[in-house]
XYZ file of C-alpha atoms in Angstrom:
350
model
C 21.579 -13.432 6.124
C 24.317 -10.914 6.063
C 26.648 -13.347 4.105
C 23.886 -13.790 1.578
C 23.263 -10.117 1.369
C 26.943 -9.385 0.831
C 27.187 -12.092 -1.864
C 24.290 -10.500 -3.782
C 25.798 -7.191 -3.545
C 29.083 -8.600 -4.985
C 27.340 -10.459 -7.778
C 25.076 -7.298 -8.752
C 28.105 -4.963 -8.446
C 26.553 -2.973 -5.585
C 29.647 -3.416 -3.561
C 31.794 -1.713 -6.185
C 29.522 1.480 -6.297
C 30.902 4.613 -4.458
C 29.427 5.386 -1.116
C 26.831 8.085 -1.207
C 25.548 10.025 1.952
C 22.400 9.353 3.446
C 19.780 12.132 3.931
C 16.231 12.568 5.410
C 14.009 10.035 3.617
C 16.644 7.306 2.827
C 15.010 3.954 2.349
C 16.124 1.319 4.752
C 16.012 -2.561 4.599
C 16.226 -5.150 7.344
C 16.851 -8.683 6.051
C 14.357 -10.219 8.245
C 11.662 -7.512 7.947
C 8.651 -7.831 5.571
C 8.584 -4.141 4.738
C 11.118 -1.223 4.453
C 11.543 1.716 6.733
C 12.746 5.337 6.130
C 15.337 7.344 7.887
C 14.315 10.443 9.721
C 16.833 13.183 10.345
C 15.963 16.041 12.818
C 19.203 17.883 12.011
C 19.072 21.580 10.926
C 22.247 21.208 8.752
C 20.824 21.410 5.192
C 23.542 20.170 2.975
C 22.309 18.046 0.086
C 19.368 19.017 -2.201
C 17.918 21.172 0.741
C 17.920 17.924 2.891
C 19.766 17.358 6.238
C 22.471 14.741 6.136
C 22.374 11.761 8.628
C 25.066 10.944 11.053
C 26.019 7.774 13.073
C 23.827 8.424 15.968
C 20.705 8.952 13.778
C 19.573 5.328 14.945
C 16.994 5.891 17.658
C 14.174 3.419 17.240
C 10.646 4.939 16.536
C 12.249 8.409 16.056
C 14.932 7.976 13.386
C 13.832 4.524 12.193
C 10.349 2.953 12.176
C 9.810 -0.891 12.587
C 10.106 -3.082 9.483
C 6.731 -4.739 9.411
C 6.811 -8.210 10.686
C 9.987 -10.005 11.899
C 10.561 -13.255 10.038
C 13.364 -14.121 12.515
C 10.661 -13.980 15.263
C 8.321 -16.124 13.013
C 6.020 -13.379 11.866
C 5.990 -11.456 15.204
C 5.436 -7.769 14.753
C 8.873 -5.846 14.420
C 7.635 -3.335 16.984
C 7.483 -5.934 19.732
C 11.232 -6.848 19.202
C 12.489 -3.576 17.799
C 15.946 -3.030 19.433
C 18.750 -1.224 17.514
C 22.427 -0.540 18.193
C 23.289 2.843 19.609
C 25.197 3.928 16.439
C 25.647 3.175 12.730
C 28.990 1.642 11.741
C 31.156 2.868 8.828
C 33.451 0.366 7.144
C 35.785 3.308 6.527
C 35.989 6.617 8.703
C 34.104 9.499 7.021
C 35.798 12.974 6.775
C 32.461 14.863 6.512
C 31.160 15.818 10.041
C 27.596 16.664 10.984
C 26.962 18.024 14.482
C 30.402 16.780 15.563
C 29.715 13.144 14.280
C 30.563 11.205 11.149
C 28.027 11.022 8.397
C 26.552 7.771 7.223
C 26.406 6.457 3.805
C 25.094 3.677 1.535
C 27.979 1.504 2.947
C 27.107 2.123 6.612
C 25.241 -0.557 8.662
C 23.223 -0.713 11.716
C 22.862 -3.884 13.860
C 19.380 -5.034 14.941
C 20.160 -6.451 18.351
C 17.167 -8.918 18.071
C 18.597 -10.888 15.067
C 22.085 -9.607 14.864
C 21.735 -8.805 11.286
C 22.670 -5.580 9.508
C 20.236 -2.931 8.422
C 21.374 -1.186 5.307
C 20.208 1.801 3.099
C 18.431 0.905 -0.221
C 18.349 4.544 -1.435
C 20.223 7.683 -0.191
C 16.859 9.712 -0.014
C 18.593 12.504 -1.984
C 15.719 12.418 -4.578
C 13.475 13.829 -1.745
C 10.810 11.299 -2.715
C 9.916 10.350 0.808
C 11.350 13.512 2.726
C 8.032 15.367 2.268
C 6.138 12.509 3.541
C 8.224 12.006 6.691
C 8.006 15.778 7.570
C 4.323 15.675 7.098
C 3.873 12.534 9.242
C 6.010 14.165 12.002
C 3.997 17.399 11.841
C 0.606 15.516 11.915
C 1.730 13.500 14.944
C 2.544 16.785 16.743
C -0.386 18.969 15.694
C -3.105 16.358 14.996
C -2.602 13.444 17.528
C -4.172 10.233 16.458
C -5.253 11.328 13.012
C -2.370 9.946 11.115
C -2.792 6.491 12.490
C -6.365 6.270 11.321
C -5.625 7.671 7.888
C -2.881 5.006 7.342
C -5.319 2.282 8.208
C -7.442 1.516 5.126
C -10.288 0.686 7.294
C -9.780 3.358 10.088
C -12.795 5.370 11.294
C -12.859 9.058 12.139
C -16.251 8.556 13.914
C -15.688 5.916 16.568
C -12.761 7.120 18.683
C -13.995 10.307 20.319
C -14.537 13.034 17.821
C -11.526 12.609 15.624
C -13.538 13.930 12.688
C -13.133 17.269 14.287
C -9.463 16.852 14.359
C -9.708 16.040 10.631
C -11.784 19.039 9.849
C -8.895 21.241 11.481
C -6.374 19.559 9.207
C -8.537 20.349 6.168
C -8.879 23.994 7.279
C -5.210 24.287 7.949
C -4.378 22.918 4.510
C -6.583 25.564 2.881
C -4.850 28.354 4.796
C -1.452 26.905 4.092
C -2.342 26.824 0.217
C -3.886 30.428 -0.024
C -7.533 29.273 0.438
C -7.642 26.987 -2.657
C -6.823 23.286 -3.288
C -6.958 21.981 -6.860
C -8.335 18.527 -7.575
C -4.986 17.559 -9.062
C -3.267 18.349 -5.777
C -5.752 16.060 -3.953
C -6.085 13.326 -6.484
C -2.593 13.528 -8.395
C -1.237 10.850 -6.255
C 2.109 12.746 -5.705
C 1.774 15.265 -2.854
C 1.707 13.642 0.476
C -0.541 16.292 1.894
C -2.900 15.745 -1.000
C -3.062 12.015 -0.190
C -4.011 12.798 3.460
C -6.739 15.191 2.313
C -8.085 12.581 0.029
C -7.983 9.934 2.642
C -10.009 12.211 5.061
C -12.721 12.953 2.441
C -13.137 9.260 1.733
C -13.356 8.192 5.552
C -15.825 11.083 6.187
C -18.243 9.965 3.490
C -17.093 6.967 1.320
C -20.134 7.535 -0.948
C -19.414 11.245 -1.512
C -16.170 11.222 -3.380
C -15.826 7.904 -5.124
C -13.446 6.387 -7.634
C -15.335 7.944 -10.420
C -14.069 11.330 -9.205
C -10.569 9.969 -8.755
C -10.514 8.358 -12.201
C -11.522 11.871 -13.766
C -8.899 13.857 -12.075
C -7.165 14.807 -15.349
C -10.561 15.923 -16.726
C -11.396 17.936 -13.628
C -8.016 19.608 -13.579
C -8.450 20.706 -17.149
C -11.599 22.528 -16.118
C -9.510 24.264 -13.342
C -11.797 22.811 -10.715
C -10.713 23.352 -7.006
C -11.896 23.357 -3.502
C -12.170 26.665 -1.611
C -14.329 25.543 1.334
C -14.956 22.270 3.273
C -17.965 23.698 5.084
C -20.436 21.533 3.324
C -18.253 18.374 3.806
C -17.984 19.328 7.593
C -21.721 19.595 7.798
C -22.292 16.279 6.259
C -19.467 14.674 8.455
C -21.203 15.947 11.610
C -24.608 14.894 10.543
C -23.140 11.242 9.702
C -21.382 11.184 13.072
C -24.695 11.785 14.736
C -26.372 9.100 12.755
C -23.631 6.596 13.731
C -24.016 7.609 17.314
C -27.807 6.985 17.227
C -28.165 4.046 14.891
C -26.570 0.843 16.266
C -26.635 -0.768 12.811
C -24.650 2.103 11.190
C -22.288 1.988 14.116
C -21.742 -1.605 13.517
C -20.940 -1.389 9.958
C -18.589 1.609 10.747
C -16.758 -0.537 13.400
C -16.523 -3.497 11.190
C -15.542 -2.022 7.857
C -12.615 -4.389 7.369
C -15.059 -7.435 7.737
C -17.684 -6.022 5.446
C -15.015 -5.164 2.801
C -13.545 -8.561 2.866
C -17.130 -10.083 2.848
C -17.889 -8.085 -0.247
C -14.740 -9.408 -1.988
C -15.541 -12.947 -1.067
C -19.155 -12.578 -2.412
C -17.750 -11.099 -5.753
C -15.425 -14.244 -5.928
C -18.484 -16.448 -5.164
C -20.431 -14.958 -8.060
C -17.427 -15.431 -10.443
C -17.277 -19.080 -9.359
C -20.958 -19.594 -9.838
C -20.733 -18.031 -13.291
C -17.804 -20.342 -14.031
C -19.650 -23.498 -12.707
C -22.718 -22.694 -14.611
C -20.745 -23.102 -17.870
C -19.645 -26.605 -17.121
C -21.908 -29.162 -18.743
C -21.481 -32.969 -19.416
C -21.350 -34.232 -22.876
C -21.537 -37.646 -24.579
C -18.726 -40.098 -24.394
C -15.859 -39.058 -26.704
C -14.516 -41.572 -29.070
C -10.973 -41.473 -30.571
C -7.366 -42.680 -30.297
C -6.217 -42.598 -26.658
C -4.127 -39.406 -26.180
C -5.513 -37.515 -29.282
C -7.232 -34.242 -29.384
C -10.677 -34.341 -31.003
C -12.233 -31.087 -32.351
C -15.599 -30.796 -30.862
C -18.920 -29.207 -32.086
C -21.769 -28.990 -29.543
C -23.907 -26.742 -27.465
C -22.923 -24.529 -24.462
C -24.579 -24.507 -21.140
C -27.151 -21.830 -22.255
C -27.771 -23.426 -25.586
C -25.341 -21.347 -27.395
C -23.697 -23.042 -30.342
C -20.155 -23.910 -29.608
C -18.332 -25.087 -32.803
C -14.521 -25.465 -32.809
C -12.406 -24.604 -35.874
C -9.754 -27.289 -36.212
C -7.988 -25.355 -39.019
C -6.984 -22.807 -36.248
C -6.126 -25.558 -33.774
C -8.898 -24.409 -31.505
C -10.144 -27.084 -29.022
C -12.291 -27.115 -26.085
C -10.628 -28.269 -22.820
C -12.169 -31.650 -22.325
C -11.527 -33.520 -19.075
C -12.361 -34.178 -15.411
C -12.200 -31.544 -12.713
C -10.220 -33.285 -9.803
C -10.673 -31.380 -6.741
C -12.102 -28.379 -8.411
C -8.739 -27.510 -9.961
C -7.976 -26.354 -13.596
C -9.345 -28.868 -16.095
C -6.715 -31.075 -17.843
C -6.837 -32.684 -21.266
C -7.887 -36.313 -20.719
C -6.803 -39.636 -22.320
C -9.490 -40.117 -24.833
C -11.287 -43.423 -25.561
C -14.387 -43.709 -23.410
C -16.237 -42.536 -20.415
C -18.064 -39.324 -19.606
C -16.133 -36.110 -19.988
C -16.723 -32.630 -18.712
C -16.713 -29.783 -21.344
C -15.768 -26.189 -20.244
C -17.846 -23.811 -22.293
C -17.416 -20.097 -21.603
C -20.924 -18.628 -22.037
C -21.435 -14.982 -23.303
C -22.876 -12.930 -20.415
C -24.677 -10.622 -22.778
C -26.228 -11.244 -26.271
């Protein structure tokens, strides 16, 4: 894997680019991981774009670097179960810049995964600060609101099932208001840029999925033009506590809250089934087609709902005529006899 990676770098010219220092938020890649990770640097030395530079000992698993999804080397085993890193980054050439008495690391530096023996490398320097805010926020949330971040990063996480985590979420919302002078704009929450705004939105959606739906999110630009903002979460908190009581008292609601992933997947499968039913309803059998084997014959006929379906041969428009082997995409047949199947897409509305 390392040889292949080096070959790709050589072919793409990456190996010729000058080394750039890594800072807080640098994106990292493991050749065997299914997802990327990001570098956390706890140093107080602010050197580049108001971000701390990383040094060779910023390699502590779960602190400086989080797992890389699933490990292909371990046949899909979660990386966290075999996450073992070397005790320092390696520089191909000694670095003259020293941070906390240690060499800095750059885009040329590598860190060995002791499970697979492969090299972890940096994909970006992190100097654009794109992920730095997010990493800092995550660290603060883990320290000040234990357990909340894990639920919010899970698309099906629940604030109502594990203790009273919704109260922790309320505290986070109130603290956000205080930090921003008692007012949060819709653009801040739904703009999709600010990490803190993303967390606020995730909380609001999990407190009551029906309260702030996609319609609100899709009209963010319009709402921001109206200068709309949130100055209090008291109404949302009251609704959240009432919902928590309903979930505690009603076993059916509690079941749905505990199985949001299942119900979401079931909804998607039902939507696919409806689409398949509509498609199948548009398939009708037609009379035997006569013509020279291998030729395409323009057809005029009637669709499955009695809708006229005439083909214009001048525009080379033809129906797809043919069998449906194994339910796969229809293929053009060899003409000359036998019953054929005609695909007719029916209009859903007149």
